[in-house]
Amino acid sequence: MSEDIELKPMSARYNFLAEPFHCDFNNHLFLGHLGNHMLNAADYHSSERGCGMAWLNQHHLTWVLSRLAIEMQEMPVSYGQFAVETWVESVMRFFTSRNYAVTSSEGKVLGYGRSIWAMIDTRTRQPVDILSVRDGLVARYVDRDLPCPIAPASRVRMGEGALCSSARMGYTDIDLNGHVNSVKYIDHVLDLWPLSWHKAHGVKRLDVAYVAEAHSGDTLDFYMEEEQELTFCVSVRRHVEEGTAVEVCRCRVEFKP
Amino acid sequence: MSEDIELKPMSARYNFLAEPFHCDFNNHLFLGHLGNHMLNAADYHSSERGCGMAWLNQHHLTWVLSRLAIEMQEMPVSYGQFAVETWVESVMRFFTSRNYAVTSSEGKVLGYGRSIWAMIDTRTRQPVDILSVRDGLVARYVDRDLPCPIAPASRVRMGEGALCSSARMGYTDIDLNGHVNSVKYIDHVLDLWPLSWHKAHGVKRLDVAYVAEAHSGDTLDFYMEEEQELTFCVSVRRHVEEGTAVEVCRCRVEFKP
């Protein structure tokens, strides 16, 4: 018997401002901040529909981001108003896919995002059947018709790559879930290229596949491989003990010519 | 002859939300994000009064943050609404002081901030007489009566300190001014203490004195000295060449017992 909940509209749109100090040297919103706004929009949307983090956390559950893809034709510029519309595209037992459309205040499409989420039990860290939560409430909000004309979030295939940087995760990398914040990986990965590269090339598309969690004090190694001209794959690995490492996430970054 | 501008109220209040992914493991807004909201409030307030960054930049001028002090009794918690009220306390030829009061949505005072700003010519990087800009418009917005019951932003006196960390400034450290963002220093400094320390001690007060600019590719060294129990001074120095360094900023962090 399903709960007697009045359904809200399938998608919702949230307005954001590209704050000046969230913009890069070129006046464009940092991709990490855009990713953060997408995660916020996801949380607001699911909260308003009975399955947000605050509700889940009270029931020893949480959403875990598994994959994120962002493909932008244009980035919001400083002081610019923009909107992130988000909706659920599909729900399966252990994964749900959620899409995003980013538009300017004039309604112009700036780009799109795709994400895949799992749900876990915060006590056991084991996956939870999403369709079992609140009688499958999430599945009542699936909208298959809204367009998201970008490729699915990729697994990111790559070889070993070459070690190009290391970073120790500190207090400000860790969010309220107790592990390294999803968008902090994006920041660390984009820092692998010098400012001169970013001056010449904006990011066209970013794919991130989150594999394992990293924590405060972990040293992360960044291994890079050039897939083709202007497209790079990065494997982020956490030291476990001398000589062994565990992959925590994998990214592909495609730059504009 | 002064410009015929209708004066706005002396102070203004801006509402913010403590976004979940801007909060630390303990559900408290990161101090750097609070600092960012203060800088945003300063920019909104001065923009609405004819002397914001957008106007100044068009006239080859910009505000440069010289000192910042934040003293909090309580930090906003995730999803919490809070307000930053800001006003100009005094204006001299080369410096102006601006204060901040942070209140919860119920009107409870959470803490205060103080800042000192200079104005520079963006072509020469030389200080500009603030009283000469727009016929001293900034000075028409001085409010000496609003209370800001915390000590002035300190110079931070310290000895040599001991080298405790180094960090290379990357793309995401650089803001639209082209140099390391003011609040990024706060993040890097707070990362000097392990998560276990932050679990035991919240920040009571932070003072930052900005001395010089740092740029992408610069390696910053962090030298620390314990001033007294729970109070630490940090000098941030930029490598110039082998064996020489220039101080870019200096902080004092006072933790709660």
Short mmCIF file of C-alpha atoms in Angstrom, two decimals, chain B:
data_model
loop_
_atom_site.label_atom_id
_atom_site.label_comp_id
_atom_site.label_asym_id
_atom_site.label_seq_id
_atom_site.Cartn_x
_atom_site.Cartn_y
_atom_site.Cartn_z
CA MET B 1 30.59 69.58 -6.48
CA SER B 2 29.27 66.28 -5.32
CA GLU B 3 27.18 64.03 -7.54
CA ASP B 4 23.45 64.22 -7.08
CA ILE B 5 22.85 60.71 -5.81
CA GLU B 6 20.00 59.78 -3.56
CA LEU B 7 21.55 58.12 -0.53
CA LYS B 8 20.51 54.59 0.43
CA PRO B 9 20.37 53.31 4.01
CA MET B 10 23.80 53.10 5.63
CA SER B 11 23.73 49.37 6.29
CA ALA B 12 22.24 46.51 4.34
CA ARG B 13 21.41 42.94 5.22
CA TYR B 14 21.81 40.01 2.82
CA ASN B 15 20.32 36.57 3.33
CA PHE B 16 22.28 33.38 2.72
CA LEU B 17 21.71 29.67 3.12
CA ALA B 18 24.31 27.39 4.66
CA GLU B 19 24.39 24.97 1.73
CA PRO B 20 24.83 21.36 2.80
CA PHE B 21 27.99 20.81 0.75
CA HIS B 22 29.51 24.02 2.14
CA CYS B 23 29.39 22.50 5.62
CA ASP B 24 32.07 20.53 7.42
CA PHE B 25 31.87 17.01 8.92
CA ASN B 26 30.21 18.62 11.94
CA ASN B 27 27.39 20.26 9.94
CA HIS B 28 28.83 23.74 10.46
CA LEU B 29 29.37 26.13 7.58
CA PHE B 30 33.07 26.27 6.66
CA LEU B 31 34.66 29.50 7.90
CA GLY B 32 35.99 30.15 4.38
CA HIS B 33 32.46 30.05 2.97
CA LEU B 34 31.28 32.44 5.69
CA GLY B 35 34.17 34.74 4.74
CA ASN B 36 33.09 34.46 1.11
CA HIS B 37 29.54 35.48 2.04
CA MET B 38 30.96 38.50 3.91
CA LEU B 39 32.97 39.51 0.82
CA ASN B 40 29.84 39.05 -1.31
CA ALA B 41 27.80 41.17 1.10
CA ALA B 42 30.52 43.86 0.94
CA ASP B 43 30.38 43.81 -2.85
CA TYR B 44 26.56 43.92 -3.00
CA HIS B 45 26.48 46.76 -0.45
CA SER B 46 29.10 48.85 -2.24
CA SER B 47 27.63 48.06 -5.69
CA GLU B 48 24.24 49.30 -4.56
CA ARG B 49 25.98 52.46 -3.34
CA GLY B 50 27.90 53.20 -6.52
CA CYS B 51 31.33 51.83 -5.59
CA GLY B 52 31.16 48.09 -6.27
CA MET B 53 33.80 46.08 -8.09
CA ALA B 54 31.92 46.13 -11.39
CA TRP B 55 31.84 49.96 -11.45
CA LEU B 56 35.41 50.28 -10.17
CA ASN B 57 36.79 47.77 -12.70
CA GLN B 58 35.36 49.84 -15.54
CA HIS B 59 37.37 52.77 -14.19
CA HIS B 60 40.62 50.77 -13.74
CA LEU B 61 40.13 50.62 -10.00
CA THR B 62 39.53 47.78 -7.57
CA TRP B 63 39.10 47.12 -3.87
CA VAL B 64 41.90 45.17 -2.20
CA LEU B 65 41.24 43.39 1.08
CA SER B 66 43.91 44.29 3.59
CA ARG B 67 42.65 42.72 6.81
CA LEU B 68 39.80 40.46 7.81
CA ALA B 69 38.72 39.37 11.29
CA ILE B 70 35.85 36.98 12.02
CA GLU B 71 34.74 36.17 15.55
CA MET B 72 31.90 33.70 15.93
CA GLN B 73 29.97 32.54 18.97
CA GLU B 74 28.15 30.03 16.81
CA MET B 75 28.42 28.93 13.18
CA PRO B 76 25.44 28.55 10.83
CA VAL B 77 24.46 24.88 10.46
CA SER B 78 23.57 23.07 7.23
CA TYR B 79 20.32 24.22 5.61
CA GLY B 80 20.20 27.16 8.05
CA GLN B 81 19.21 30.59 6.81
CA PHE B 82 21.37 33.41 8.09
CA ALA B 83 21.95 37.06 7.31
CA VAL B 84 25.08 39.15 6.92
CA GLU B 85 24.56 42.84 7.68
CA THR B 86 27.36 45.12 6.57
CA TRP B 87 28.22 48.81 6.82
CA VAL B 88 31.19 51.17 6.52
CA GLU B 89 32.63 52.19 9.87
CA SER B 90 35.20 54.72 8.69
CA VAL B 91 36.93 56.05 5.60
CA MET B 92 40.40 57.56 5.38
CA ARG B 93 42.39 58.46 2.28
CA PHE B 94 43.92 55.04 1.73
CA PHE B 95 41.85 52.71 3.89
CA THR B 96 38.24 52.09 4.73
CA SER B 97 36.92 49.82 7.44
CA ARG B 98 33.78 47.78 6.92
CA ASN B 99 32.01 45.70 9.56
CA TYR B 100 29.70 42.69 9.48
CA ALA B 101 27.10 41.22 11.82
CA VAL B 102 26.00 37.62 11.24
CA THR B 103 22.55 36.73 12.55
CA SER B 104 20.37 33.64 12.40
CA SER B 105 16.96 33.76 10.71
CA GLU B 106 15.48 34.24 14.20
CA GLY B 107 17.63 37.35 14.67
CA LYS B 108 20.10 35.79 17.09
CA VAL B 109 23.63 37.18 16.77
CA LEU B 110 26.00 34.43 15.64
CA GLY B 111 29.11 36.60 15.36
CA TYR B 112 30.80 39.60 13.83
CA GLY B 113 33.40 40.50 11.27
CA ARG B 114 35.70 43.42 10.59
CA SER B 115 37.61 44.22 7.42
CA ILE B 116 39.97 46.89 6.12
CA TRP B 117 40.12 47.67 2.41
CA ALA B 118 42.38 49.72 0.19
CA MET B 119 41.63 50.87 -3.34
CA ILE B 120 44.20 50.48 -6.11
CA ASP B 121 44.60 51.46 -9.74
CA THR B 122 44.53 48.17 -11.67
CA ARG B 123 47.04 49.48 -14.25
CA THR B 124 49.69 50.77 -11.85
CA ARG B 125 48.76 48.59 -8.81
CA GLN B 126 49.29 51.79 -6.77
CA PRO B 127 46.97 52.93 -3.94
CA VAL B 128 44.26 55.42 -4.85
CA ASP B 129 42.83 58.16 -2.61
CA ILE B 130 39.40 56.73 -1.75
CA LEU B 131 38.09 60.21 -0.93
CA SER B 132 38.85 61.33 -4.50
CA VAL B 133 36.62 58.67 -6.10
CA ARG B 134 33.15 59.87 -7.08
CA ASP B 135 33.61 62.95 -4.90
CA GLY B 136 34.11 60.89 -1.78
CA LEU B 137 30.92 58.90 -2.23
CA VAL B 138 32.13 56.12 0.08
CA ALA B 139 32.48 58.63 2.94
CA ARG B 140 28.81 59.52 2.65
CA TYR B 141 27.94 56.02 3.84
CA VAL B 142 29.85 55.97 7.11
CA ASP B 143 27.90 54.70 10.10
CA ARG B 144 29.82 55.08 13.34
CA ASP B 145 26.95 54.05 15.57
CA LEU B 146 26.23 50.45 14.62
CA PRO B 147 27.90 48.20 17.19
CA CYS B 148 30.62 45.71 16.26
CA PRO B 149 31.73 44.45 19.67
CA ILE B 150 34.87 42.57 18.63
CA ALA B 151 38.50 43.71 18.67
CA PRO B 152 39.87 45.42 15.53
CA ALA B 153 41.42 43.24 12.82
CA SER B 154 44.91 42.57 14.10
CA ARG B 155 48.32 43.01 12.46
CA VAL B 156 49.27 39.55 13.85
CA ARG B 157 52.69 39.77 15.49
CA MET B 158 54.80 36.63 15.43
CA GLY B 159 58.38 35.38 15.17
CA GLU B 160 59.80 33.14 12.45
CA GLY B 161 57.52 30.17 13.09
CA ALA B 162 58.23 26.60 12.01
CA LEU B 163 57.59 25.35 8.47
CA CYS B 164 54.67 22.95 8.68
CA SER B 165 53.28 22.65 5.17
CA SER B 166 53.60 23.75 1.55
CA ALA B 167 50.98 24.03 -1.17
CA ARG B 168 51.20 24.87 -4.86
CA MET B 169 48.54 27.34 -5.97
CA GLY B 170 46.50 26.01 -8.89
CA TYR B 171 43.73 27.09 -11.24
CA THR B 172 40.94 26.83 -8.64
CA ASP B 173 42.87 29.01 -6.13
CA ILE B 174 42.82 31.98 -8.52
CA ASP B 175 39.76 34.23 -8.67
CA LEU B 176 38.58 36.82 -11.16
CA ASN B 177 41.22 39.26 -9.91
CA GLY B 178 43.90 36.93 -11.27
CA HIS B 179 45.50 36.16 -7.92
CA VAL B 180 44.94 33.75 -5.06
CA ASN B 181 41.45 34.29 -3.66
CA SER B 182 41.34 35.82 -0.16
CA VAL B 183 39.26 33.03 1.36
CA LYS B 184 41.41 30.29 -0.20
CA TYR B 185 44.14 31.29 2.26
CA ILE B 186 41.68 30.62 5.07
CA ASP B 187 40.98 27.13 3.68
CA HIS B 188 44.70 26.34 3.31
CA VAL B 189 45.43 27.60 6.83
CA LEU B 190 42.60 25.59 8.44
CA ASP B 191 43.87 22.50 6.57
CA LEU B 192 47.06 22.72 8.69
CA TRP B 193 45.19 21.07 11.57
CA PRO B 194 43.99 17.46 11.28
CA LEU B 195 40.30 16.61 11.35
CA SER B 196 40.69 15.25 14.90
CA TRP B 197 41.74 18.74 16.08
CA HIS B 198 38.77 20.35 14.34
CA LYS B 199 36.51 17.73 15.94
CA ALA B 200 37.68 18.90 19.37
CA HIS B 201 37.98 22.64 18.70
CA GLY B 202 35.85 25.04 16.71
CA VAL B 203 37.37 28.33 15.56
CA LYS B 204 36.57 31.19 17.91
CA ARG B 205 38.31 33.99 16.04
CA LEU B 206 40.35 34.34 12.87
CA ASP B 207 42.50 37.34 11.87
CA VAL B 208 44.05 37.57 8.42
CA ALA B 209 46.43 40.33 7.32
CA TYR B 210 46.93 40.30 3.56
CA VAL B 211 50.40 41.56 2.68
CA ALA B 212 51.14 40.68 -0.96
CA GLU B 213 49.55 38.82 -3.83
CA ALA B 214 50.23 35.21 -4.83
CA HIS B 215 49.60 33.75 -8.26
CA SER B 216 48.96 30.45 -9.99
CA GLY B 217 52.02 28.22 -9.89
CA ASP B 218 53.39 29.84 -6.71
CA THR B 219 54.36 27.45 -3.96
CA LEU B 220 53.31 28.78 -0.57
CA ASP B 221 55.04 27.76 2.65
CA PHE B 222 53.11 27.83 5.90
CA TYR B 223 55.09 28.72 9.06
CA MET B 224 53.32 28.25 12.37
CA GLU B 225 53.93 29.52 15.90
CA GLU B 226 51.86 28.81 19.02
CA GLU B 227 51.07 32.18 20.59
CA GLN B 228 49.41 30.66 23.61
CA GLU B 229 47.29 27.61 24.32
CA LEU B 230 44.73 27.24 21.49
CA THR B 231 45.99 30.35 19.65
CA PHE B 232 48.31 29.99 16.67
CA CYS B 233 49.90 32.41 14.24
CA VAL B 234 50.62 31.36 10.65
CA SER B 235 52.84 33.20 8.19
CA VAL B 236 52.24 32.28 4.55
CA ARG B 237 55.30 32.87 2.37
CA ARG B 238 55.83 32.66 -1.35
CA HIS B 239 59.07 31.26 -2.80
CA VAL B 240 60.86 33.89 -4.81
CA GLU B 241 64.12 32.15 -5.55
CA GLU B 242 66.30 29.59 -3.78
CA GLY B 243 66.45 30.61 -0.13
CA THR B 244 64.34 33.76 -0.32
CA ALA B 245 60.65 34.16 0.31
CA VAL B 246 58.08 36.96 0.48
CA GLU B 247 55.29 36.97 3.04
CA VAL B 248 51.89 37.05 1.33
CA CYS B 249 49.65 36.84 4.37
CA ARG B 250 49.64 36.29 8.08
CA CYS B 251 46.87 34.75 10.19
CA ARG B 252 46.00 34.22 13.80
CA VAL B 253 43.59 31.42 14.63
CA GLU B 254 42.05 31.21 18.09
CA PHE B 255 40.28 27.93 18.82
CA LYS B 256 37.60 27.19 21.40
CA PRO B 257 38.58 24.92 24.33
#
